Amino acid sequence: MLRLDPSAAVLTSTHLLLVKLCLQAKAYSYALPILNKHICHFPDLPERSSSEPSAICVGPGSSLSFITGVSGFSAKLTYQDYLRYFVYGGMIYMTLKEWQSALHFLGVVISMPTANSVSAIMVEAYKKWVLVGLLEKGKLCAPPNITAAHVMRVYQSLARPYVSLAQAFERGDLKRLQGEVDAAKDIWCADNNFGLVSQVLDAFFRQSVIKLGRTFAALTVADLARQVLPSPAEETVTESAVSSLIMSGVLDASLVQTQDPAGLSILRFSAVPSFPRLSHELEVQSCLKKERQLMEHLVCNLEEINTALGMSDECLDSLQRGQAWAASGGVNPTPTETVGLEIDEDLMGDMS
């Protein structure tokens, strides 16, 4: 795929096939070279591409010129295929615990424009979006700004148990959170989201311990269990969980053993970040470099999109009408008037 199209910016049926097979084979990392590329185009429509020559050796960034509806490089794609690609991609990122990338892919699905109906694929993506938001940011994340208000009402209605779970998480009420998990266990299993819900409970413990570090300088493990858990668990279990957080770098603290072997371990939170300032600046510099490369890539593809739209039949018809009005001494139609361009607003109506 990358030899044919190094940018992988044109969505093809092979994209969907690859991520589906990687999910089924549990070979998740094999899909990353494609998933990490940004989709910017669909193959040209057959009626447009049939009248234009197709050439493979046309230089970098021009794969849209030869990956067309009649070139044979891709089968016909539907909106369902587009949504499934991003849902499957989000699931792959979830298995690799790359939560930020998973949020991006799921956000593409839930913000898909729709008028009269919402696809079941979009609803399933929103359910996963809620859980991934809790795992990544510890809260119910706001959807992308382009998500329509009526679509959000549908999501909140059909995914009510997930919203209730997120609200209990945000309030820091472990008893209610555990109650929501137990009450809707059949729903989590039916939606194949029970694994994510189980990780939400672990994330609640992690977030609770981090919040305690903003209040206390040090705590015994027993006091920590009383603060975090509704019924204090065994000290060894809690201490093991805290040790895992420290070793993974999630918690900036240290466990101190007392001189008495039978004494309680003490968790001391670090007041100053442990990483050097230079290391932090290098990380920021690396992120800025990646963002710059992404912007350059998007600008390049945006120019191709503008060119394609400018050569479309709708645009040419509009220009011809404008010239006809100018020749007859009339006034060009305003943007609010109809100029012969029909837009199908019900993009997802056939996916219900």
XYZ file of C-alpha atoms in Angstrom:
352
model
C 0.000 0.000 0.000
C 2.789 2.420 0.857
C 4.706 1.613 -2.329
C 1.619 2.424 -4.366
C 0.753 5.541 -2.360
C 3.454 6.648 0.138
C 1.115 9.249 1.633
C -1.782 6.760 2.015
C -3.985 9.847 1.868
C -6.573 8.349 -0.492
C -8.962 6.007 1.294
C -9.316 2.683 -0.507
C -11.055 -0.584 0.182
C -7.628 -2.030 1.018
C -7.422 0.319 4.005
C -10.582 -1.180 5.448
C -9.500 -4.742 4.665
C -6.131 -4.230 6.366
C -7.480 -2.891 9.672
C -10.196 -5.560 9.743
C -7.677 -8.378 9.246
C -5.313 -6.898 11.834
C -8.156 -6.874 14.362
C -9.136 -10.454 13.602
C -5.534 -11.702 13.715
C -4.675 -9.544 16.775
C -1.710 -8.207 14.809
C -2.471 -4.637 15.816
C 0.917 -3.021 15.242
C 0.942 -4.063 11.557
C -1.832 -1.538 10.866
C -0.021 1.435 12.425
C 2.005 2.466 9.332
C -1.318 3.044 7.555
C -3.386 4.281 10.500
C -0.779 6.917 11.334
C -1.309 8.446 7.897
C -4.043 11.044 7.489
C -6.947 10.354 5.127
C -7.607 13.396 2.938
C -9.294 12.084 -0.217
C -11.745 9.616 -1.673
C -11.133 8.022 -5.085
C -12.549 10.173 -7.886
C -15.980 9.287 -9.179
C -16.071 7.070 -12.294
C -17.794 9.686 -14.441
C -14.967 12.139 -13.778
C -12.060 9.741 -13.832
C -13.107 7.966 -17.039
C -12.429 11.065 -19.138
C -9.034 11.781 -17.609
C -5.794 9.872 -18.265
C -4.463 7.781 -15.400
C -0.724 7.872 -14.776
C 1.168 6.347 -11.923
C 4.481 8.183 -12.438
C 3.161 11.691 -11.818
C 5.279 12.738 -8.858
C 4.781 12.782 -5.084
C 1.509 13.751 -3.485
C -0.570 13.081 -6.610
C -1.950 9.627 -5.873
C -5.462 11.021 -6.339
C -4.777 11.195 -10.075
C -4.403 7.438 -10.502
C -6.367 5.961 -7.555
C -9.779 6.497 -9.085
C -13.118 4.783 -9.216
C -12.172 2.903 -12.396
C -8.440 2.290 -11.865
C -8.966 -1.001 -10.042
C -6.937 0.050 -7.005
C -10.056 0.264 -4.865
C -13.535 -1.200 -4.805
C -16.519 1.112 -4.516
C -16.671 2.752 -1.094
C -19.723 3.797 0.892
C -20.151 5.964 3.964
C -20.399 2.782 6.003
C -16.922 1.820 4.825
C -15.594 5.222 5.806
C -17.087 4.949 9.295
C -15.951 1.356 9.766
C -12.369 2.245 8.880
C -12.184 4.831 11.642
C -14.028 2.650 14.163
C -11.703 -0.293 13.485
C -8.718 2.033 13.619
C -9.888 3.395 16.948
C -10.253 -0.138 18.289
C -6.684 -0.947 17.254
C -5.405 2.126 19.069
C -7.443 1.092 22.118
C -5.825 -2.334 22.243
C -2.417 -0.619 22.113
C -3.562 1.844 24.825
C -2.923 4.819 22.583
C -5.952 6.593 23.946
C -5.369 9.994 22.324
C -5.236 8.505 18.840
C -8.306 6.393 19.625
C -10.200 9.547 20.641
C -9.265 11.189 17.352
C -10.492 8.265 15.236
C -13.730 7.891 17.192
C -14.255 11.658 17.066
C -14.199 11.500 13.263
C -17.069 9.000 13.367
C -19.317 10.687 15.935
C -18.988 14.077 14.211
C -19.997 12.742 10.786
C -22.632 15.090 9.295
C -26.178 13.751 9.296
C -29.632 15.275 9.083
C -32.528 12.939 9.807
C -30.976 9.769 11.172
C -27.945 8.545 13.064
C -26.122 5.385 12.076
C -25.756 2.527 14.532
C -22.021 2.655 13.791
C -21.933 6.234 15.048
C -23.767 5.280 18.242
C -21.329 2.437 18.944
C -18.441 4.817 18.327
C -19.883 7.282 20.850
C -20.128 4.574 23.513
C -16.454 3.776 23.060
C -15.682 7.508 22.925
C -17.118 7.967 26.436
C -15.041 5.124 27.889
C -11.821 6.139 26.146
C -12.299 9.707 27.367
C -12.437 8.441 30.953
C -9.284 6.394 30.429
C -7.344 9.217 28.779
C -8.570 12.359 30.543
C -10.598 11.132 33.501
C -13.773 12.896 32.420
C -16.627 12.877 29.931
C -14.963 14.566 26.962
C -16.819 17.125 24.922
C -17.451 15.953 21.350
C -15.885 17.771 18.377
C -17.366 21.218 17.803
C -18.813 20.221 14.435
C -21.067 17.575 16.030
C -24.702 18.596 15.550
C -26.839 19.231 18.634
C -29.617 16.860 17.533
C -27.033 14.109 17.012
C -25.741 14.599 20.562
C -29.260 14.223 21.921
C -29.571 10.889 20.133
C -26.206 9.745 21.499
C -27.078 10.658 25.079
C -30.423 8.925 24.793
C -29.113 5.664 23.322
C -25.941 5.588 25.427
C -27.479 6.596 28.756
C -25.693 3.891 30.850
C -22.336 5.101 29.517
C -23.148 8.719 30.344
C -24.236 7.726 33.869
C -20.997 5.808 34.310
C -18.980 8.844 33.250
C -20.900 11.127 35.618
C -20.197 8.808 38.555
C -16.532 8.772 37.563
C -16.329 12.563 37.435
C -17.962 12.954 40.860
C -15.418 10.642 42.446
C -18.142 8.395 43.857
C -16.694 4.886 43.778
C -19.796 3.264 45.298
C -22.007 4.711 42.604
C -19.429 3.900 39.944
C -19.286 0.272 41.058
C -23.085 0.204 41.155
C -23.307 1.513 37.574
C -20.816 -1.123 36.429
C -22.728 -3.966 38.088
C -26.192 -2.738 37.030
C -25.331 -2.529 33.322
C -23.041 -5.547 33.092
C -25.235 -7.156 30.434
C -25.054 -3.980 28.364
C -21.261 -3.819 28.512
C -21.048 -7.449 27.408
C -23.594 -7.032 24.608
C -21.674 -4.022 23.273
C -18.311 -5.828 23.610
C -17.120 -3.039 25.901
C -16.725 -4.938 29.160
C -12.925 -4.877 28.861
C -12.927 -1.083 28.563
C -15.301 -0.739 31.520
C -12.993 -2.873 33.649
C -10.125 -0.557 32.763
C -12.278 2.411 33.780
C -12.312 1.078 37.351
C -8.522 0.892 37.309
C -8.371 4.414 35.899
C -10.595 5.637 38.750
C -8.120 4.285 41.297
C -5.254 5.937 39.420
C -7.009 9.302 39.208
C -7.988 9.156 42.878
C -4.397 8.535 43.989
C -3.130 11.382 41.800
C -5.719 13.762 43.287
C -4.582 12.841 46.817
C -1.091 13.969 45.854
C -2.434 17.502 45.416
C -3.645 17.556 49.020
C -1.240 15.400 51.036
C 2.537 15.261 51.121
C 2.587 11.692 52.440
C 0.131 8.949 53.403
C 0.383 5.467 54.805
C -0.898 2.747 52.519
C -3.704 2.013 54.967
C -4.826 5.666 54.962
C -4.630 5.671 51.186
C -6.919 2.630 51.007
C -9.441 4.312 53.312
C -9.405 7.449 51.170
C -9.741 5.727 47.829
C -11.670 2.504 48.430
C -15.145 2.189 49.985
C -13.981 -0.749 52.089
C -10.205 -0.841 52.717
C -8.609 -3.697 50.829
C -5.604 -5.713 51.897
C -2.509 -3.589 52.331
C -0.436 -5.770 50.013
C -2.950 -5.386 47.190
C -3.064 -1.603 47.512
C 0.709 -1.331 47.839
C 1.208 -3.453 44.722
C -1.179 -1.254 42.740
C 0.586 1.917 43.886
C 3.981 0.422 43.017
C 2.741 -0.277 39.493
C 1.656 3.357 39.097
C 5.065 4.590 40.236
C 7.054 2.240 37.998
C 4.930 3.086 34.960
C 5.626 6.794 35.481
C 1.971 7.697 36.003
C 2.486 8.655 39.655
C 5.419 10.833 40.700
C 5.942 9.483 44.207
C 7.928 6.937 46.206
C 7.102 4.165 48.678
C 9.136 4.280 51.894
C 9.451 1.275 54.192
C 9.635 1.920 57.936
C 12.322 0.396 60.124
C 9.768 -1.862 61.712
C 9.203 -4.824 59.320
C 5.609 -5.039 60.527
C 5.075 -1.316 60.074
C 3.056 0.359 57.334
C 4.614 1.577 54.116
C 4.424 5.322 53.496
C 3.665 6.896 50.143
C 5.512 10.197 49.684
C 4.383 12.436 46.848
C 7.023 14.439 45.000
C 6.585 18.185 45.258
C 8.820 18.880 42.244
C 8.526 17.045 38.904
C 11.251 14.450 38.587
C 12.045 15.050 34.913
C 14.601 17.748 33.993
C 13.415 20.977 32.396
C 15.604 20.344 29.349
C 13.924 17.004 28.745
C 10.507 18.671 28.890
C 11.587 21.353 26.420
C 12.912 18.734 24.000
C 9.600 16.903 24.195
C 7.687 20.097 23.421
C 10.049 20.830 20.531
C 9.463 17.350 19.117
C 5.667 17.801 19.370
C 5.868 21.164 17.589
C 7.926 19.600 14.808
C 5.329 16.866 14.318
C 2.513 19.436 14.277
C 4.377 21.465 11.646
C 4.806 18.407 9.430
C 1.117 17.611 9.852
C 0.094 21.133 8.887
C 2.296 21.034 5.786
C 0.756 17.706 4.807
C -2.789 19.012 5.303
C -2.105 22.234 3.385
C -0.729 20.246 0.449
C -3.800 18.028 0.338
C -6.095 21.016 0.801
C -4.682 22.534 -2.381
C -5.500 19.305 -4.243
C -9.036 19.367 -2.843
C -9.539 22.991 -3.895
C -8.282 22.163 -7.381
C -10.614 19.169 -7.638
C -13.588 21.223 -6.451
C -12.750 24.031 -8.858
C -12.826 21.575 -11.776
C -16.034 19.862 -10.672
C -19.182 19.965 -12.771
C -21.049 21.926 -10.099
C -18.395 24.636 -9.967
C -18.179 24.922 -13.756
C -21.974 25.170 -14.039
C -21.985 27.907 -11.440
C -19.287 29.841 -13.310
C -21.210 29.494 -16.598
C -24.361 30.835 -14.957
C -22.380 33.764 -13.565
C -20.984 34.574 -17.016
C -24.458 34.337 -18.528
C -25.817 36.792 -15.958
C -22.910 39.170 -16.627
C -23.447 38.989 -20.403
C -27.166 39.772 -20.042
C -26.519 42.681 -17.709
C -28.134 40.925 -14.772
C -26.890 40.548 -11.252
C -25.028 37.468 -10.159
C -27.004 35.309 -7.764
C -26.124 35.843 -4.141
C -24.689 32.978 -2.083
C -28.031 32.545 -0.366
C -29.868 32.022 -3.669
C -30.127 28.719 -5.474
C -27.567 28.333 -8.278
C -28.445 24.830 -9.386
C -26.312 22.980 -6.793
C -28.231 20.274 -4.991
C -26.784 19.017 -1.729
C -27.948 15.745 -0.242
C -28.090 16.499 3.480
C -29.195 13.008 4.512
C -25.703 11.566 4.222
C -26.229 8.764 6.729
C -29.869 7.951 6.169
C -29.145 4.608 4.526
C -26.983 3.424 7.454
C -29.677 3.136 10.093
